[in-house]
Coordinates of C-alpha atoms in Angstrom, one line a residue:
M1 CA 175.7 125.5 101.8
S2 CA 174.5 127.5 98.8
F3 CA 176.3 128.8 95.7
K4 CA 175.7 131.7 93.4
I5 CA 175.8 130.7 89.7
T6 CA 175.8 133.4 87.0
F7 CA 175.5 132.8 83.3
T8 CA 175.3 135.2 80.3
P9 CA 171.6 135.9 79.5
L10 CA 171.7 134.2 76.1
N11 CA 174.1 131.8 74.5
Y12 CA 174.2 130.3 71.0
T13 CA 176.7 127.4 70.5
G14 CA 177.5 125.0 67.7
W15 CA 178.4 124.9 64.1
G16 CA 176.5 127.6 62.3
A17 CA 175.5 129.5 65.4
L18 CA 176.5 132.8 63.7
D19 CA 173.2 132.5 61.8
H20 CA 171.5 133.8 64.9
L21 CA 173.3 137.1 64.9
L22 CA 170.8 139.1 62.8
D23 CA 167.9 138.1 65.0
E24 CA 169.8 139.3 68.1
V25 CA 170.7 142.6 66.5
K26 CA 167.0 143.1 65.5
R27 CA 166.0 142.3 69.1
F28 CA 167.8 145.4 70.2
D29 CA 166.5 147.4 67.3
A30 CA 170.1 148.4 66.6
K31 CA 170.8 150.8 63.7
N32 CA 174.4 151.8 64.1
I33 CA 176.8 149.1 65.4
L34 CA 180.5 149.3 66.4
I35 CA 182.3 146.1 65.6
V36 CA 185.5 145.7 67.7
T37 CA 187.8 143.2 66.0
D38 CA 191.4 143.0 64.5
S39 CA 192.8 143.5 61.1
L40 CA 193.7 139.9 60.5
L41 CA 190.1 138.8 60.8
E42 CA 189.2 141.5 58.4
K43 CA 191.8 140.2 55.9
L44 CA 190.6 136.6 56.3
G45 CA 187.0 137.6 55.5
I46 CA 185.6 136.6 58.9
V47 CA 184.5 140.2 59.6
D48 CA 182.5 140.1 56.3
Q49 CA 180.5 137.1 57.7
V50 CA 179.3 139.5 60.4
V51 CA 179.0 142.7 58.5
N52 CA 177.3 141.5 55.2
P53 CA 174.1 140.2 56.7
L54 CA 173.7 143.3 58.8
E55 CA 174.3 145.8 56.0
A56 CA 172.0 143.8 53.7
V57 CA 169.1 144.9 55.8
G58 CA 170.2 148.5 56.1
I59 CA 172.1 148.4 59.4
Q60 CA 175.1 150.7 59.6
T61 CA 178.4 149.3 60.9
E62 CA 181.8 150.7 61.8
I63 CA 184.7 148.3 61.9
Y64 CA 187.3 149.2 64.6
T65 CA 190.5 147.2 64.2
E66 CA 192.9 148.9 66.5
V67 CA 193.1 145.8 68.7
V68 CA 196.4 144.3 69.8
P69 CA 197.1 141.1 71.8
E70 CA 197.4 141.7 75.6
P71 CA 195.9 145.2 75.1
P72 CA 197.6 148.0 77.1
L73 CA 195.4 150.4 79.1
E74 CA 196.1 153.1 76.5
V75 CA 194.4 151.0 73.7
A76 CA 191.3 150.7 75.9
E77 CA 191.2 154.4 76.7
K78 CA 191.4 155.3 73.0
L79 CA 188.6 152.9 72.1
V80 CA 186.3 154.2 74.8
R81 CA 186.9 157.8 73.7
H82 CA 186.0 156.8 70.2
T83 CA 182.8 155.0 71.3
R84 CA 181.7 158.0 73.3
E85 CA 182.2 160.3 70.3
R86 CA 179.8 158.3 68.1
E87 CA 176.1 157.5 68.3
F88 CA 176.4 153.7 68.5
D89 CA 173.5 151.7 69.9
L90 CA 175.2 148.3 70.1
V91 CA 178.7 146.9 70.3
I92 CA 179.8 143.6 68.8
G93 CA 183.1 142.0 69.9
L94 CA 184.6 139.6 67.3
G95 CA 187.9 137.8 67.8
G96 CA 190.0 136.5 70.6
G97 CA 190.0 137.6 74.2
S98 CA 191.6 140.9 73.5
A99 CA 188.9 142.0 71.1
L100 CA 186.1 140.7 73.4
D101 CA 187.5 142.4 76.5
L102 CA 187.8 145.7 74.7
A103 CA 184.3 145.4 73.3
K104 CA 183.0 144.9 76.8
L105 CA 184.7 148.0 78.0
A106 CA 183.6 150.1 75.0
G107 CA 180.0 149.0 75.6
V108 CA 179.8 149.7 79.3
L109 CA 182.1 152.8 79.6
A110 CA 180.5 154.5 76.6
T111 CA 177.8 155.8 78.9
H112 CA 180.0 156.3 82.0
D113 CA 182.2 159.2 83.0
G114 CA 185.9 159.1 83.7
D115 CA 188.8 157.0 82.2
V116 CA 189.2 153.3 82.0
A117 CA 191.9 153.6 84.6
D118 CA 189.3 154.9 87.1
Y119 CA 187.6 151.5 87.1
L120 CA 190.7 149.2 87.5
N121 CA 190.4 146.6 90.2
L122 CA 193.7 147.3 92.0
T123 CA 193.9 151.1 91.7
G124 CA 190.6 152.5 90.4
K125 CA 188.3 154.6 92.6
R126 CA 185.1 154.6 90.5
S127 CA 182.4 151.9 90.3
L128 CA 180.3 150.9 87.3
T129 CA 176.7 152.0 87.8
H130 CA 174.8 150.7 84.8
K131 CA 175.0 148.3 81.8
G132 CA 175.8 150.8 79.0
L133 CA 175.2 149.7 75.4
P134 CA 174.0 146.2 74.5
K135 CA 176.9 143.8 73.7
I136 CA 177.1 140.7 71.6
L137 CA 180.4 138.7 71.8
I138 CA 181.6 136.3 69.1
P139 CA 184.8 134.4 69.8
T140 CA 187.0 133.3 67.0
T141 CA 189.4 131.3 69.2
S142 CA 188.8 128.4 71.6
G143 CA 190.4 129.6 74.7
T144 CA 189.7 132.8 76.6
G145 CA 186.1 132.3 77.7
S146 CA 185.8 136.1 77.6
E147 CA 182.4 135.8 75.9
V148 CA 180.8 134.4 79.1
T149 CA 182.7 136.3 81.8
N150 CA 182.4 139.7 83.5
I151 CA 186.2 140.5 83.3
A152 CA 188.2 142.7 80.9
V153 CA 192.0 142.2 81.3
L154 CA 194.4 145.0 80.5
S155 CA 198.2 145.2 80.4
L156 CA 200.0 147.8 82.6
E157 CA 203.6 148.7 82.7
T158 CA 204.9 145.4 84.3
S159 CA 201.8 143.4 85.1
K160 CA 198.0 143.3 84.4
D161 CA 194.8 144.5 86.0
V162 CA 191.2 144.0 85.3
V163 CA 187.9 145.8 85.2
T164 CA 185.3 143.4 86.6
H165 CA 181.5 143.8 87.1
D166 CA 178.4 141.9 85.9
Y167 CA 177.6 144.8 83.7
L168 CA 180.5 143.6 81.5
L169 CA 178.6 140.4 80.7
P170 CA 177.3 140.4 77.2
D171 CA 173.6 140.4 76.3
A172 CA 174.3 137.5 74.0
A173 CA 177.3 135.2 73.2
I174 CA 177.6 133.4 69.9
V175 CA 180.1 130.5 70.0
D176 CA 180.5 129.1 66.5
P177 CA 183.4 126.6 66.0
A178 CA 183.3 127.3 62.2
L179 CA 184.9 130.7 63.0
T180 CA 188.0 129.0 64.5
V181 CA 189.0 126.9 61.5
S182 CA 191.4 129.5 60.1
L183 CA 193.2 129.8 63.5
P184 CA 196.9 129.1 63.1
P185 CA 198.4 126.2 65.0
K186 CA 200.4 128.3 67.4
V187 CA 197.3 130.3 68.4
T188 CA 195.2 127.2 68.6
A189 CA 197.8 125.7 71.0
A190 CA 198.1 128.8 73.2
T191 CA 194.4 129.5 73.5
G192 CA 193.6 125.8 73.9
I193 CA 195.9 125.4 76.9
D194 CA 194.5 128.6 78.2
A195 CA 191.1 127.0 78.2
L196 CA 192.4 123.9 79.8
T197 CA 194.0 126.0 82.5
H198 CA 190.6 127.7 83.2
A199 CA 189.0 124.3 83.7
V200 CA 191.8 122.9 85.9
E201 CA 192.0 126.0 88.1
A202 CA 188.2 126.2 88.4
Y203 CA 188.1 122.5 89.5
I204 CA 190.7 123.0 92.2
S205 CA 189.5 126.5 93.3
V206 CA 188.4 126.9 96.9
N207 CA 185.2 128.4 95.4
A208 CA 184.4 125.3 93.3
N209 CA 181.0 123.8 93.7
P210 CA 179.0 120.9 92.2
V211 CA 177.9 122.9 89.2
T212 CA 181.3 124.3 88.3
D213 CA 182.8 120.8 88.9
G214 CA 180.6 119.4 86.2
L215 CA 181.4 122.2 83.7
A216 CA 185.1 122.0 84.4
L217 CA 185.5 118.2 84.1
Q218 CA 183.6 118.1 80.8
A219 CA 185.7 120.9 79.5
I220 CA 188.8 118.9 80.5
R221 CA 187.5 115.9 78.7
L222 CA 186.8 117.8 75.5
I223 CA 190.0 119.8 75.4
S224 CA 192.4 117.1 76.3
G225 CA 190.9 114.8 73.8
S226 CA 191.0 117.2 70.9
I227 CA 193.7 119.8 71.3
R228 CA 196.5 117.8 69.7
T229 CA 194.3 117.2 66.6
A230 CA 193.1 120.8 66.4
V231 CA 196.7 122.0 66.4
S232 CA 198.0 119.5 63.8
D233 CA 194.8 119.5 61.6
G234 CA 192.9 122.8 62.0
S235 CA 190.3 121.7 59.4
N236 CA 189.1 118.8 61.6
K237 CA 185.5 119.7 62.3
E238 CA 185.1 117.4 65.3
A239 CA 188.3 118.6 67.0
R240 CA 187.4 122.3 66.4
S241 CA 183.9 121.7 67.7
D242 CA 185.2 119.9 70.8
M243 CA 187.7 122.7 71.5
S244 CA 185.0 125.3 71.1
Y245 CA 182.6 123.6 73.4
G246 CA 185.4 122.9 75.9
S247 CA 186.5 126.5 75.9
Y248 CA 182.9 127.6 76.4
L249 CA 182.3 125.3 79.4
A250 CA 185.7 126.2 80.9
G251 CA 184.7 129.8 80.7
L252 CA 181.5 129.2 82.5
A253 CA 183.3 127.1 85.1
F254 CA 186.0 129.7 85.9
F255 CA 183.7 132.6 85.8
N256 CA 181.8 131.1 88.7
A257 CA 184.6 129.3 90.6
G258 CA 187.5 131.5 89.7
V259 CA 191.1 130.8 88.6
A260 CA 194.1 130.8 91.0
G261 CA 197.8 130.5 91.1
V262 CA 198.6 129.8 87.5
H263 CA 196.8 133.0 86.4
A264 CA 198.3 135.1 89.2
L265 CA 201.8 134.1 88.1
A266 CA 201.0 134.4 84.4
Y267 CA 200.0 138.0 84.5
P268 CA 203.5 139.3 85.2
L269 CA 204.9 137.3 82.3
G270 CA 202.5 139.1 80.0
G271 CA 203.1 142.4 81.6
Q272 CA 206.9 142.3 81.8
F273 CA 207.7 140.2 78.8
H274 CA 204.6 140.5 76.6
I275 CA 204.2 136.8 76.4
A276 CA 200.8 135.8 75.1
H277 CA 198.4 135.0 77.9
G278 CA 197.8 131.4 76.8
E279 CA 201.5 130.7 76.6
S280 CA 202.1 132.3 80.0
N281 CA 199.5 130.0 81.5
A282 CA 200.8 127.0 79.6
V283 CA 204.5 127.4 80.7
L284 CA 203.4 127.7 84.4
L285 CA 200.6 125.1 84.5
P286 CA 202.6 122.0 85.4
Y287 CA 204.8 123.8 87.8
V288 CA 202.1 125.5 89.8
M289 CA 200.0 122.3 89.9
G290 CA 203.0 120.3 90.8
Y291 CA 203.9 122.6 93.6
I292 CA 200.4 122.6 95.2
R293 CA 199.6 118.9 94.4
S294 CA 199.4 117.8 98.1
S295 CA 196.6 120.4 98.7
C296 CA 194.4 119.0 96.0
E297 CA 195.5 115.4 95.4
K298 CA 192.0 113.9 95.0
R299 CA 191.0 116.6 92.6
M300 CA 194.1 116.0 90.5
Q301 CA 193.2 112.3 90.3
D302 CA 189.8 113.4 89.0
I303 CA 191.4 115.6 86.4
Y304 CA 193.7 112.7 85.3
E305 CA 190.6 110.5 84.9
A306 CA 188.8 113.2 82.9
M307 CA 191.8 113.3 80.6
G308 CA 190.9 109.7 79.6
Y309 CA 193.2 107.7 81.9
T310 CA 192.3 104.9 84.2
L311 CA 193.1 105.4 87.8
S312 CA 195.2 102.8 89.7
A313 CA 193.4 100.3 91.9
Q314 CA 194.7 102.0 95.0
H315 CA 193.8 105.6 93.9
D316 CA 197.0 106.7 95.4
E317 CA 199.2 109.7 94.9
G318 CA 200.7 108.1 91.8
D319 CA 197.6 109.1 89.8
S320 CA 198.0 112.8 90.8
L321 CA 201.7 112.7 89.9
K322 CA 200.8 111.2 86.5
C323 CA 198.3 114.0 86.0
I324 CA 201.1 116.6 86.4
E325 CA 203.3 114.6 83.9
E326 CA 200.4 114.6 81.4
L327 CA 199.9 118.3 81.7
K328 CA 203.5 118.9 81.0
R329 CA 203.5 116.4 78.1
M330 CA 200.4 118.1 76.6
V331 CA 202.1 121.5 76.7
A332 CA 205.1 120.1 74.9
D333 CA 203.1 118.2 72.3
V334 CA 201.4 121.4 71.1
G335 CA 204.7 123.2 70.7
I336 CA 204.9 125.5 73.7
P337 CA 208.2 125.8 75.6
L338 CA 208.4 124.0 78.9
S339 CA 210.5 126.5 80.7
L340 CA 210.8 130.3 81.2
Q341 CA 214.2 130.1 79.5
G342 CA 212.4 128.9 76.4
F343 CA 210.9 132.4 76.3
G344 CA 214.2 134.2 76.8
I345 CA 213.6 135.0 80.5
T346 CA 216.7 135.1 82.6
E347 CA 217.2 134.1 86.3
A348 CA 217.6 137.8 87.2
A349 CA 213.9 138.4 86.4
L350 CA 212.5 136.0 88.9
G351 CA 212.5 138.5 91.8
N352 CA 210.5 141.2 89.9
L353 CA 208.1 138.5 88.6
T354 CA 207.5 137.4 92.2
E355 CA 206.7 140.9 93.5
D356 CA 204.2 141.6 90.7
A357 CA 202.5 138.2 91.2
L358 CA 202.1 139.0 94.9
K359 CA 199.9 141.9 93.9
Q360 CA 197.3 139.5 92.5
Q361 CA 195.7 138.7 95.8
R362 CA 192.2 138.6 94.4
I363 CA 193.3 135.6 92.3
L364 CA 195.7 134.0 94.8
A365 CA 193.0 133.8 97.4
R366 CA 191.3 131.0 95.4
S367 CA 194.3 128.6 95.5
P368 CA 193.8 125.5 97.7
M369 CA 197.3 126.1 99.0
Q370 CA 198.2 129.6 100.4
L371 CA 201.0 130.9 98.3
E372 CA 203.4 133.3 100.0
R373 CA 206.3 135.2 98.5
E374 CA 208.8 132.3 98.9
D375 CA 206.3 129.9 97.4
I376 CA 205.8 132.1 94.3
H377 CA 209.5 132.6 93.9
A378 CA 210.0 128.8 94.1
I379 CA 207.4 128.1 91.4
Y380 CA 209.0 130.7 89.1
R381 CA 212.4 129.0 89.7
N382 CA 210.9 125.6 89.0
A383 CA 209.4 126.9 85.7
F384 CA 212.8 128.6 84.9
E385 CA 214.6 125.3 85.4
G386 CA 211.9 123.2 83.8
V387 CA 211.7 120.9 86.9
V388 CA 208.4 120.1 88.7
R389 CA 208.9 120.2 92.5
E390 CA 206.4 120.1 95.3
K391 CA 206.3 122.4 98.2
S392 CA 208.8 121.0 100.7

């Protein structure tokens, strides 16, 4: 059996990796650059770290800060129109997953016809035909993996949809943990569990392979060993570095193996209740994994071991059960609610959540256990009550 493995063309990782930005910009002979970011990063001075070396050599930049978390389709449409009206020759995405996803769309769709809606996975009728403008992506969080994937996620009225194509891959990704030091604890926690979820779901995906397995397990080791410190002491260089590397590896793993049930059920939480994507994943992670445990018991044992625990001599189901307990404990330790009620969601919402999650068949297809309507509703109920239960 063979596997297709796709990586971004060029990646710089490690403390100080941002120093390579100017060389990459020169490689594309860019003279007028659009920088898609958010206003907070501008206030913190992080945008200056990108702009100053470029403007020092005469490169013109425009800073676009109309970025919001979990960006609605309308935000993407406005950005794409703006990009088409200017003569940009390169797009830089700087920030969390929202800024990076929007930068991808701006770069590709700047040279395409039609609206962003025309290219959505579930409802769009158009296909991308070429790469568009060059793109450089620079994450300032350790979580989304957007800098190494071909997906841009957008919020719709009650759920989410994506534009996905290899043309959305950046020409270069720059992953510098130094840019994450100012990240607040709450965002560190949410994006960190998001990255962990990417690794866990990639490892149990039906599309997993030996390459993605190695990436996912190392990501789990790094994230589980550092997330608590990164949340409690954001200035800890080692923890920030491990989280950055872990997020990067998890991104590579899930881009090639895919995510599954946790993400499928998380999208409606973001769409209907505007819960941050990382928190949506975090509150569902132990309940989805607990429900499907019997379908991936051995893999759950491997995950538990990667978290730093010693397996029992019998290597029995107790290890996979302990893995679920540790996932739940980790979510609690970094301050994320352990039930849907903790986010103000009522029991009456479970039905609508279930119906919207069912639409995510592209993602659900990667689950090692087939999840039907009754299964999805049962998982939401478990997450509502805060009780881990297996499929009966």
